[in-house]
XYZ file of C-alpha atoms in Angstrom:
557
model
C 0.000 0.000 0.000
C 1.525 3.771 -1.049
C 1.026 6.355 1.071
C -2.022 8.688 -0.188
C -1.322 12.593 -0.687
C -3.538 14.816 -0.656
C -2.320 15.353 -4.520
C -4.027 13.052 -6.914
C -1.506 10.169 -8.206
C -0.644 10.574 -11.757
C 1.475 8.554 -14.580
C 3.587 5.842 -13.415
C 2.981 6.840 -9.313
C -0.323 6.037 -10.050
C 0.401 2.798 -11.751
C 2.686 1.518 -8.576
C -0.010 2.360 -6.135
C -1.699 -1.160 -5.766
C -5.151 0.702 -4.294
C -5.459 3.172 -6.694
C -3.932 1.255 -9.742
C -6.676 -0.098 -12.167
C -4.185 -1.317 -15.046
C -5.789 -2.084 -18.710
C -9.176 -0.792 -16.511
C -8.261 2.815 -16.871
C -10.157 3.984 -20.171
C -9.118 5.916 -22.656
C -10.130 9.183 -21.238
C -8.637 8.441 -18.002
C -5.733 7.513 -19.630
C -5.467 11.161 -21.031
C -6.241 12.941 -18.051
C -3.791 11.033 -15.706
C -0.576 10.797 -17.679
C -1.168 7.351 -18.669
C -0.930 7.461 -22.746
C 1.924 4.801 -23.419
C 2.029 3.477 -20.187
C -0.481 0.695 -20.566
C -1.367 -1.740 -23.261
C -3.718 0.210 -26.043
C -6.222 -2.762 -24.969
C -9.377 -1.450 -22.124
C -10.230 -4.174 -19.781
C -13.515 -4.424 -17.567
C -13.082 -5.585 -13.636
C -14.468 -9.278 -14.688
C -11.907 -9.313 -17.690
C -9.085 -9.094 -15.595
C -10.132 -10.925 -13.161
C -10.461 -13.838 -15.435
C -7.108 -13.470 -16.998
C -6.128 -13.290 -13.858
C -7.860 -16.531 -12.819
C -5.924 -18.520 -15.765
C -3.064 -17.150 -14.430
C -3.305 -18.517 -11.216
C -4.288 -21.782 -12.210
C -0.747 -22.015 -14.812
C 0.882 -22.241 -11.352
C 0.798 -25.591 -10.361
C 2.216 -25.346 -6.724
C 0.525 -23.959 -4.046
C 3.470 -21.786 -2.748
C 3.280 -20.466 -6.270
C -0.074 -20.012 -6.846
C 0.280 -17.887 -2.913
C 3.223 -15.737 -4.404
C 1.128 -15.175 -7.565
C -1.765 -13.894 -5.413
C 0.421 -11.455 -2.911
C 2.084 -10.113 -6.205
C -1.419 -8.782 -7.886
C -2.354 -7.651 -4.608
C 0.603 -5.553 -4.376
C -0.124 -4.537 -7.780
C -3.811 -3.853 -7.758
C -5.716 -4.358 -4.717
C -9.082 -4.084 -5.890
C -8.534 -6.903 -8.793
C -6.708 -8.631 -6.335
C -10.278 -8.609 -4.322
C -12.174 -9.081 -6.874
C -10.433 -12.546 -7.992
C -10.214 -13.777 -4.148
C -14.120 -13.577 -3.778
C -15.090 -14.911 -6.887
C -13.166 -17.881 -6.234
C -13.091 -17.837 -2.566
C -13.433 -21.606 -1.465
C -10.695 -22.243 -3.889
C -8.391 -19.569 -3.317
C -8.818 -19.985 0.719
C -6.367 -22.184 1.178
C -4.002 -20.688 -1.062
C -4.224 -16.777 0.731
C -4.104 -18.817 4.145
C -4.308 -22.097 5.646
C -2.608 -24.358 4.879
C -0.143 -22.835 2.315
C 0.242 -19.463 4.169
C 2.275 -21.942 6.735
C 4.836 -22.821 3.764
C 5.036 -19.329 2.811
C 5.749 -18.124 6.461
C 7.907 -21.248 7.237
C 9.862 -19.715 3.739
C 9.183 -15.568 3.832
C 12.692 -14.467 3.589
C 13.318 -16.340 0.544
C 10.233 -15.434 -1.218
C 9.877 -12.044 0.013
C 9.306 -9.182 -2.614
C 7.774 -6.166 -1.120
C 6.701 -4.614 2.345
C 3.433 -4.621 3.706
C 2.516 -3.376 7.155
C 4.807 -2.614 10.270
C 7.758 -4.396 11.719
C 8.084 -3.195 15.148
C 11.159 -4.338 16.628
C 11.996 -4.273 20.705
C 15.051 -1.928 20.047
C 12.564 0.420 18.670
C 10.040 0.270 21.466
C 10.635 3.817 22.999
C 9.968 4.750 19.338
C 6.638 2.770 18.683
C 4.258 5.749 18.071
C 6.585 7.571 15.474
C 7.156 4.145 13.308
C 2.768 4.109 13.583
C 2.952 6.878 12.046
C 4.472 5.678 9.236
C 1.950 3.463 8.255
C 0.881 3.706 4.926
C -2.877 5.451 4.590
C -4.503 7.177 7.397
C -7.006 5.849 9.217
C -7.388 1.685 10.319
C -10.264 -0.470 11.545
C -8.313 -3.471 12.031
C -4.862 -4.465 12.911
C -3.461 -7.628 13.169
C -0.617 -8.523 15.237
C 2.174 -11.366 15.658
C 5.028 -12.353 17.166
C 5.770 -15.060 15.362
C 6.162 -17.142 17.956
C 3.845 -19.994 17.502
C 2.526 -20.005 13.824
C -0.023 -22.629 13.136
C 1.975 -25.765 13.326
C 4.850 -25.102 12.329
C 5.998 -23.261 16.002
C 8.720 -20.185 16.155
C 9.117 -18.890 12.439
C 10.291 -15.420 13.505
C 9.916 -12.331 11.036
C 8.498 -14.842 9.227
C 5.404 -15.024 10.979
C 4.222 -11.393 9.466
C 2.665 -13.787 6.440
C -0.325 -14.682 8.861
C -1.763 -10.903 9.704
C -1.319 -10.259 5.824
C -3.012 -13.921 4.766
C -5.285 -13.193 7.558
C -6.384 -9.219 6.833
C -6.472 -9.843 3.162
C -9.167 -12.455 4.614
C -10.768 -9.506 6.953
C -11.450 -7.366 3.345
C -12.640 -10.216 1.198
C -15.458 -11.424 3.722
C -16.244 -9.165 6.210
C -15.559 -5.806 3.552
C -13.355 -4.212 5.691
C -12.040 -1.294 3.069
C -8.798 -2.760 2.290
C -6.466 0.902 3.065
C -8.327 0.799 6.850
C -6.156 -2.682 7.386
C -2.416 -2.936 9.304
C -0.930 -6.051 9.223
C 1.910 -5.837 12.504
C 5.044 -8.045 13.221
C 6.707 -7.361 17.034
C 10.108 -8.504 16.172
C 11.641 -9.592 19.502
C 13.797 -12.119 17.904
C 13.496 -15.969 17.347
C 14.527 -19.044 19.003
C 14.913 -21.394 16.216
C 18.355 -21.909 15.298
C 17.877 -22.385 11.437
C 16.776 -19.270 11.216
C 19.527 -17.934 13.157
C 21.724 -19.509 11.186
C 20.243 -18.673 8.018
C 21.709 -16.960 5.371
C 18.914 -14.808 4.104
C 16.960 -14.462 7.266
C 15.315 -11.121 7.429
C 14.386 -10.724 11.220
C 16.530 -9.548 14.305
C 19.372 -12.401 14.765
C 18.952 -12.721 18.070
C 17.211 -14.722 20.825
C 13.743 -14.026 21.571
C 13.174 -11.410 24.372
C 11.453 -12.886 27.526
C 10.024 -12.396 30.829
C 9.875 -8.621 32.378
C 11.500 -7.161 28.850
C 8.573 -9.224 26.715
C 6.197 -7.619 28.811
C 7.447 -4.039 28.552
C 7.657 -4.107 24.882
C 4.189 -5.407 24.882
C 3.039 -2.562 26.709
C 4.822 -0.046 24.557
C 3.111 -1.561 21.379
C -0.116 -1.234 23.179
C 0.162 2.161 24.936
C 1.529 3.394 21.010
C -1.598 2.132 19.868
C -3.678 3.572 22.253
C -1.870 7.075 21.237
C -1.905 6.796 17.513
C -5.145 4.814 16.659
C -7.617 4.678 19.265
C -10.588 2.547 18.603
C -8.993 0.696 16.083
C -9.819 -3.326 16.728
C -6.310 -5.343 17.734
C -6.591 -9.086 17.476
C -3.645 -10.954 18.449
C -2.747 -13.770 16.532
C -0.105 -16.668 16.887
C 1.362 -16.264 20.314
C 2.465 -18.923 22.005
C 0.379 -19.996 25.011
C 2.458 -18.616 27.951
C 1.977 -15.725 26.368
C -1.743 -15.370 24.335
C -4.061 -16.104 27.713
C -1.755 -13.229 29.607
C -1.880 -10.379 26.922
C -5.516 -11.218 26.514
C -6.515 -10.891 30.271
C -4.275 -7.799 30.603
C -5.655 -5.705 27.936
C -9.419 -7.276 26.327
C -11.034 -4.684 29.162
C -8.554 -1.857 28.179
C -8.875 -1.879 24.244
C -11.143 -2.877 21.565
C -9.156 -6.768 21.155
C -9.376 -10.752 20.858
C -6.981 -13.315 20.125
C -8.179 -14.809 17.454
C -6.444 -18.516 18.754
C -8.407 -18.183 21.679
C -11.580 -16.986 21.407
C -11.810 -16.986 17.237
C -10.961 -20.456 17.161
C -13.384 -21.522 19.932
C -16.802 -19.568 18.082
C -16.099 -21.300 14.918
C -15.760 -25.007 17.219
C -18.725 -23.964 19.449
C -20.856 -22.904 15.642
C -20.070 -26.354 14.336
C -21.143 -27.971 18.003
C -24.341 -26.032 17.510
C -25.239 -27.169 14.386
C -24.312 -30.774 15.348
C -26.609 -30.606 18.220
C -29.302 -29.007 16.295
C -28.741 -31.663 13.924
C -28.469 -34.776 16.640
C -32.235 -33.016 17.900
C -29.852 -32.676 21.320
C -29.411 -29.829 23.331
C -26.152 -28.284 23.946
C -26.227 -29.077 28.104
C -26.849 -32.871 26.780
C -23.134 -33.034 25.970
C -20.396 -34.498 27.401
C -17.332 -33.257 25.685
C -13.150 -34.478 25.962
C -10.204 -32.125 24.363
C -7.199 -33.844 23.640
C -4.749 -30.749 23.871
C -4.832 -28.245 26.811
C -3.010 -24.988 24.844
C -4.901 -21.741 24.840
C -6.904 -22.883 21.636
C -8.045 -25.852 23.496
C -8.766 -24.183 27.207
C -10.358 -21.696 25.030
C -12.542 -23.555 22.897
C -13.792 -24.910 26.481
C -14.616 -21.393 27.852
C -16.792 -20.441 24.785
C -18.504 -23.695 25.245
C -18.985 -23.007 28.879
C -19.990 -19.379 28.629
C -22.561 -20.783 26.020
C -24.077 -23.502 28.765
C -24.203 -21.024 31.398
C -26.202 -19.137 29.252
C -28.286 -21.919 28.522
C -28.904 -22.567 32.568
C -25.698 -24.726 33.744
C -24.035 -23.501 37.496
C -20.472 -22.947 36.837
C -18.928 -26.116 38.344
C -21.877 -28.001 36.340
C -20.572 -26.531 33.283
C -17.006 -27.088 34.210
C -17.913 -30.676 35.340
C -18.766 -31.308 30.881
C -14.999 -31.439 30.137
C -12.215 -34.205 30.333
C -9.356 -32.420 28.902
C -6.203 -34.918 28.176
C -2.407 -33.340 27.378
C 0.626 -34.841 27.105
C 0.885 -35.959 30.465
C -2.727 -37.418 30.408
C -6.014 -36.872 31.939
C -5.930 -32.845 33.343
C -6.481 -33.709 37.706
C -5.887 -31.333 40.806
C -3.121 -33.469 42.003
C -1.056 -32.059 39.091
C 1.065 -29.264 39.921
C 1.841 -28.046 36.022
C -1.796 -26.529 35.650
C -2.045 -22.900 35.073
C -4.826 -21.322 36.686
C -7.512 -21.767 33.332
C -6.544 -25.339 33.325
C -7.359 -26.538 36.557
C -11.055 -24.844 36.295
C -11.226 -28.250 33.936
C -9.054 -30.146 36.066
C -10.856 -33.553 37.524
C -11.189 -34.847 40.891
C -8.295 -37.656 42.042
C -10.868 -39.360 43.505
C -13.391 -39.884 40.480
C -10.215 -41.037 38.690
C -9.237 -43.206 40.936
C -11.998 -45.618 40.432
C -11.114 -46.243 36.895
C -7.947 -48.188 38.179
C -4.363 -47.494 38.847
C -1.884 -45.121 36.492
C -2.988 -41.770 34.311
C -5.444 -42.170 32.485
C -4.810 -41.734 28.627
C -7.085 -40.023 25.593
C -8.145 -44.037 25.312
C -8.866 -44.345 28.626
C -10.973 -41.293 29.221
C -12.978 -42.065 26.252
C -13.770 -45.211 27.584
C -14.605 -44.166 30.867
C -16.233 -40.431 30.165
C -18.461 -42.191 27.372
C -18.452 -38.558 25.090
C -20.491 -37.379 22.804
C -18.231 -34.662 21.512
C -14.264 -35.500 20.910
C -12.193 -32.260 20.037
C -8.635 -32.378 19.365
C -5.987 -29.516 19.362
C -3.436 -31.154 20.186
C -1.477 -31.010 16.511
C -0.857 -35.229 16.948
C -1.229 -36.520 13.873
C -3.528 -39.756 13.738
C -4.240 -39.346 17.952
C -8.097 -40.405 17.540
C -7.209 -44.035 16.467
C -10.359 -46.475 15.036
C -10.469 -47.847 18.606
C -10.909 -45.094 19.908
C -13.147 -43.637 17.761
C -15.568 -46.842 17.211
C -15.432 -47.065 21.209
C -17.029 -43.618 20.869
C -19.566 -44.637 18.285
C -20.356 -47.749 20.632
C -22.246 -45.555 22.865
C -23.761 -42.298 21.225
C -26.017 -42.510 18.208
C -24.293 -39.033 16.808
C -20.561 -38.557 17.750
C -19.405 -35.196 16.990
C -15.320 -35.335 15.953
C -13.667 -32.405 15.647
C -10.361 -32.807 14.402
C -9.060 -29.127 14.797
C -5.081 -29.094 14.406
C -3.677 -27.604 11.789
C -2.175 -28.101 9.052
C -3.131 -31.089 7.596
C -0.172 -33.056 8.420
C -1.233 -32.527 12.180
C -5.508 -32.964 12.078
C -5.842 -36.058 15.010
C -7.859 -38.212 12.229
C -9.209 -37.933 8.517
C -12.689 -37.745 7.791
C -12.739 -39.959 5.444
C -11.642 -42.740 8.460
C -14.120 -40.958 11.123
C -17.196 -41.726 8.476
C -16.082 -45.641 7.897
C -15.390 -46.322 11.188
C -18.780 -45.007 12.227
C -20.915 -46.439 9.359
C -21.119 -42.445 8.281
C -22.661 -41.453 11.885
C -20.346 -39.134 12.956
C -20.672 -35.298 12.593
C -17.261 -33.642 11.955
C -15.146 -30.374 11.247
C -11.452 -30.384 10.724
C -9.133 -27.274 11.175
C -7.887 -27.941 7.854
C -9.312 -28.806 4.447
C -10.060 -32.242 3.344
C -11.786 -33.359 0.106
C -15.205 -34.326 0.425
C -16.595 -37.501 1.666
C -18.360 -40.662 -0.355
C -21.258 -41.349 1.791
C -23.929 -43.875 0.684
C -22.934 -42.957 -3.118
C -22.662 -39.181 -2.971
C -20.187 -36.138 -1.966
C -20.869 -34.693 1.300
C -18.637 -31.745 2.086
C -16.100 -32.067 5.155
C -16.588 -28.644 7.389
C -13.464 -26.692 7.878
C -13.350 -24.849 11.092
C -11.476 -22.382 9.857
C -11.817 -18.941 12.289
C -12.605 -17.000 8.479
C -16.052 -18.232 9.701
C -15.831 -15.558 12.693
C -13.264 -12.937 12.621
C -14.353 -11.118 9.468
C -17.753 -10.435 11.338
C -16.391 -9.933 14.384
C -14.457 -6.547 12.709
C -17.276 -6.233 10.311
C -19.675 -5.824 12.989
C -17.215 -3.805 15.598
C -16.942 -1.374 12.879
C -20.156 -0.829 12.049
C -21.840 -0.343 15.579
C -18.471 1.239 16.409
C -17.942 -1.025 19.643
C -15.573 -0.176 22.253
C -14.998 -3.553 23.276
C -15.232 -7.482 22.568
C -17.156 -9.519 25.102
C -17.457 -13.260 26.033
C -20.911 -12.721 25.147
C -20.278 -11.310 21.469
C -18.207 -14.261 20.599
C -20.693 -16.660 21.875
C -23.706 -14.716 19.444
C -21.328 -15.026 16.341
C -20.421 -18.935 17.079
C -24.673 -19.413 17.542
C -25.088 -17.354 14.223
C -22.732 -19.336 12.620
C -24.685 -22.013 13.770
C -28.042 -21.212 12.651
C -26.947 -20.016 9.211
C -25.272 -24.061 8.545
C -28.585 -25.287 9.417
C -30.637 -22.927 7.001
C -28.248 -23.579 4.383
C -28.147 -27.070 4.737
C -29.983 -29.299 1.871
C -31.023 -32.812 0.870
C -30.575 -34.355 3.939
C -26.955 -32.680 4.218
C -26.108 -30.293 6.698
C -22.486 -29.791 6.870
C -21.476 -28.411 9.683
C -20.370 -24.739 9.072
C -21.788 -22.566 6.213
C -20.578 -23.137 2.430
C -17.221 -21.158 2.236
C -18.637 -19.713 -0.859
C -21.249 -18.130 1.054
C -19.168 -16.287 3.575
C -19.282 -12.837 2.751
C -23.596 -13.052 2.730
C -23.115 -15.215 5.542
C -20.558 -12.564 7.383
C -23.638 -9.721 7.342
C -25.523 -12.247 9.525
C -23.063 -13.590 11.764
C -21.894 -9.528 12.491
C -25.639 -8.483 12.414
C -25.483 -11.092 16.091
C -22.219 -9.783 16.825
C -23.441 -5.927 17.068
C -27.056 -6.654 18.644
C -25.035 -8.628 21.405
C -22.542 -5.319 21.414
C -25.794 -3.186 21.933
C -27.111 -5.304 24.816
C -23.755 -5.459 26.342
C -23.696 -1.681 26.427
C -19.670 -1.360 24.934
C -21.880 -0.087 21.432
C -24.138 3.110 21.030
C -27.657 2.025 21.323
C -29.322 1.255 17.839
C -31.949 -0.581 16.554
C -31.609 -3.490 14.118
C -32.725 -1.786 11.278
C -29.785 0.399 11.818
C -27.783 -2.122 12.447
C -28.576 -3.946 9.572
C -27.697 -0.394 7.378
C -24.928 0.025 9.087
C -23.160 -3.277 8.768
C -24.474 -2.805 4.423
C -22.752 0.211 4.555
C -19.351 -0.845 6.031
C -18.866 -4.111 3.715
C -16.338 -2.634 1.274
C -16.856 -4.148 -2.228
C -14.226 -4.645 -4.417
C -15.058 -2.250 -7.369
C -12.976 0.669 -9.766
C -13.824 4.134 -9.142
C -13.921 6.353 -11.267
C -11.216 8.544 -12.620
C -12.826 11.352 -11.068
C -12.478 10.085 -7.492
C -9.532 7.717 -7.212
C -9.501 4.915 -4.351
């Protein structure tokens, strides 16, 4: 993005500035006017014309990585074809922009880098964090997103690297929820890395150093925060990718000081608590009918459990009651009091010794807790590939008529099962999402869809709808009305006896007026939004969704 003057762009400044920049669009009289005669091929190209040649483009690119680099390139080109391409082809490209090949190019930025986007913030710059904000390209921003590479997807420390995932992930924020694509600021804290090939690398990009920890972490976090408490109040921070001894911290600290979420935490647990509505919904259950184990204890995981909690109390449960719905297994096995490793959000889960101890002698593992919890809901974020094995999974089946799997590592290479296993080794009974894209499955001889819980399901109405109703904070309660939304939406757009379930990915950005519509009502009720009826709701969320369009030569951007 080019910084905009209050003097229009003209000639070849306009052609480098990839959100005023309409290439072969620019017609013949706007080629006159703005010093563009020569400059372009003689040839005038309508938005859908591009965006097909750009579409063949994409697909001559047979690797993902590729077809990833292709896509950043036009974007940094020409933003609003760049748009328009991603949501015409949005279930396809989705994995392409972000998960699962936005690990590879993360895992590989400093070779494939080609041009800046955003802010790198680094801590010997952290007295200095409110002059570099200023240097932000464009004026004002809705939406930042924020990384310190720590912990990215799978694939653990990738340093500078990591500032792939608030690009992949903003670029996401504009094509579904419409936030205008100039109001975005992708944000890398560069406090150094711990991996050592990276370190050792010989075109790594970042600060060649160890990372910063402890009392010096927390102080640069503070700086970054306080900076953008100075320089762009009311502007919506999510956090994304920090590792857990870190993400549940920064969250508690500052979600009742600034308009934030951490997408890991809470974005990850809507879009698992949507797909457990629809399952119930689908099951004819209720949601306080469950009985639900997480292999995995991270902050995903603990917070996946708190959205599902804050849901039941809603729906009636005491708080120990809705505690008392979770078996959460780790490494070290079944989560009980006796341990002394449990942070303080863990052991709300934690079981009593003396419940366990009538299952038998040692620690109970995922197989044994399955076997003895009897579950009806089996959620894994845990990244162990292959972890819910047929035994465990057909013990499952044994003894509910529905079983809802949720396989919800990522990438891939790390989902606890396939889909395509979890349907044969429940005769096709089981009701599943994955964190990660699978092909669809052959059920009783036709496709059926696999859900992705992907958070692209929740975060683009979360800043959709914070934007529109111009909230002042994000509440348990707001998060808990988008995953029900979600929800609700799978089961109207379910069909033929199919209800997969989260929404069609090709339905997202309709889907994302809903799911923010919930989001701002729940904002209202809360009282961190002005109050507003739903009607204006409604017109104001319309309003806000950006649309990838030209405009005219008369009034660039």
């Amino acid at each position: 993005m080019a910084t905009h003057s209050s003097a229009p762009a003209r000639g070849a400044a306009l052609l480098a500035d990839p959100l005023l920049n309409k290439g072969t669009a620019f017609d013949p009289r706007e080629r006159a006017e703005l010093g563009l005669d020569g400059l372009l091929p003689p040839a005038t190209e309508t938005l859908d014309e591009q965006a097909d040649r750009a579409y063949e483009a994409f697909l001559g690119y047979d690797k993902p990585l590729n077809r990833h680099i292709y896509l950043r390139q036009l974007q940094d080109t020409n933003e609003v074809l760049f748009y328009g391409l991603l949501t015409r082809h949005l279930e396809e490209m989705l994995p392409v922009v972000y998960t699962p090949t936005v690990g590879e190019a993360c895992r590989r930025f400093s070779e494939i880098y080609r041009r800046p986007r955003g802010l790198f913030l680094t801590y010997e710059n952290r007295h200095r964090f409110r002059e570099i904000l200023r240097n932000r390209p464009g004026g004002e921003v809705d939406v930042i997103v924020v990384t310190d590479g720590q912990r990215i997807l799978g694939l653990g420390d990738q340093g500078v690297g990591g500032m792939g995932i608030p690009i992949g992930k903003l670029s996401l924020y504009t094509a579904i929820g419409g936030i205008h694509p100039a109001r975005t600021l992708p944000i890398l804290l560069d406090v150094g890395t711990d991996n050592e090939d990276l370190l050792g690398g010989e075109h790594y990009l970042g600060r060649r150093q160890h990372r910063v920890t402890g009392a010096e972490y927390d102080e640069m976090i503070e700086a970054f925060v306080s900076a953008v408490e100075a320089e762009l109040p009311g502007t919506l921070l999510q956090w994304e990718d920090f590792a857990t001894a870190h993400a549940r911290p920064i969250l508690s600290r500052y979600q009742d000081r600034l308009l934030t979420f951490n997408d890991d935490i809470q974005g990850t647990a809507a879009v698992a608590l949507g797909a457990l509505s629809t399952a119930t919904q689908i099951a004819g259950a209720h949601l306080t009918d469950h009985r639900i184990v997480v292999l995995g204890a991270g902050s995903a995981a603990i917070g996946v459990a708190d959205m599902i909690r804050t849901a039941l109390l809603e729906e009636g449960l005491s708080e120990q009651e809705a505690a008392d719905r979770f078996w959460f297994v780790d490494i070290d096995g079944l989560l009980v009091r006796s341990r002394d490793d449990l942070t303080p959000e863990q052991r709300v889960y934690a079981r009593d010794d003396a419940e366990v101890r009538q299952w038998g002698a040692g620690t109970p593992d995922l197989a044994r807790v399955v076997g003895e919890a009897k579950p009806t809901v089996l959620i894994g974020l845990s990244t162990a590939h292959g972890a819910f094995t047929e035994e465990i999974v057909r013990g499952m089946a044994d003894t509910v008529d529905r079983p809802v799997i949720l396989p919800l590592s990522n990438p891939t290479s790390h989902s606890e099962a396939d889909p395509a296993y979890l349907a044969r080794w429940t005769d096709g009974r089981a009701l599943v999402a994955t964190g990660s894209p699978f092909p669809p499955l052959k059920l009783g001889g036709r496709e059926v869809p696999v859900a992705q819980a992907n958070n692209v399901y929740v975060f683009p109405a979360v800043g959709l709808a914070v934007t529109a109703c111009r909230a002042t904070r994000v509440t348990d309660r707001m998060m808990v009305a988008a995953a029900r939304a979600v929800g609700d939406y799978a089961v109207r757009a379910g069909h033929d006896d199919v209800t997969p379930l989260l929404p069609p990915l090709a339905d997202m950005r309709d889907a994302a007026r809903e799911i923010a519509l919930a989001v701002a009502r729940t904002a209202v009720e809360d009282g961190v939004a002005p109050e507003a009826t739903e009607a204006d709701l409604r017109t104001a969320i319309s309003t806000a969704q950006w649309t990838p369009r030209y405009a005219s030569a008369a009034a660039p951007g």
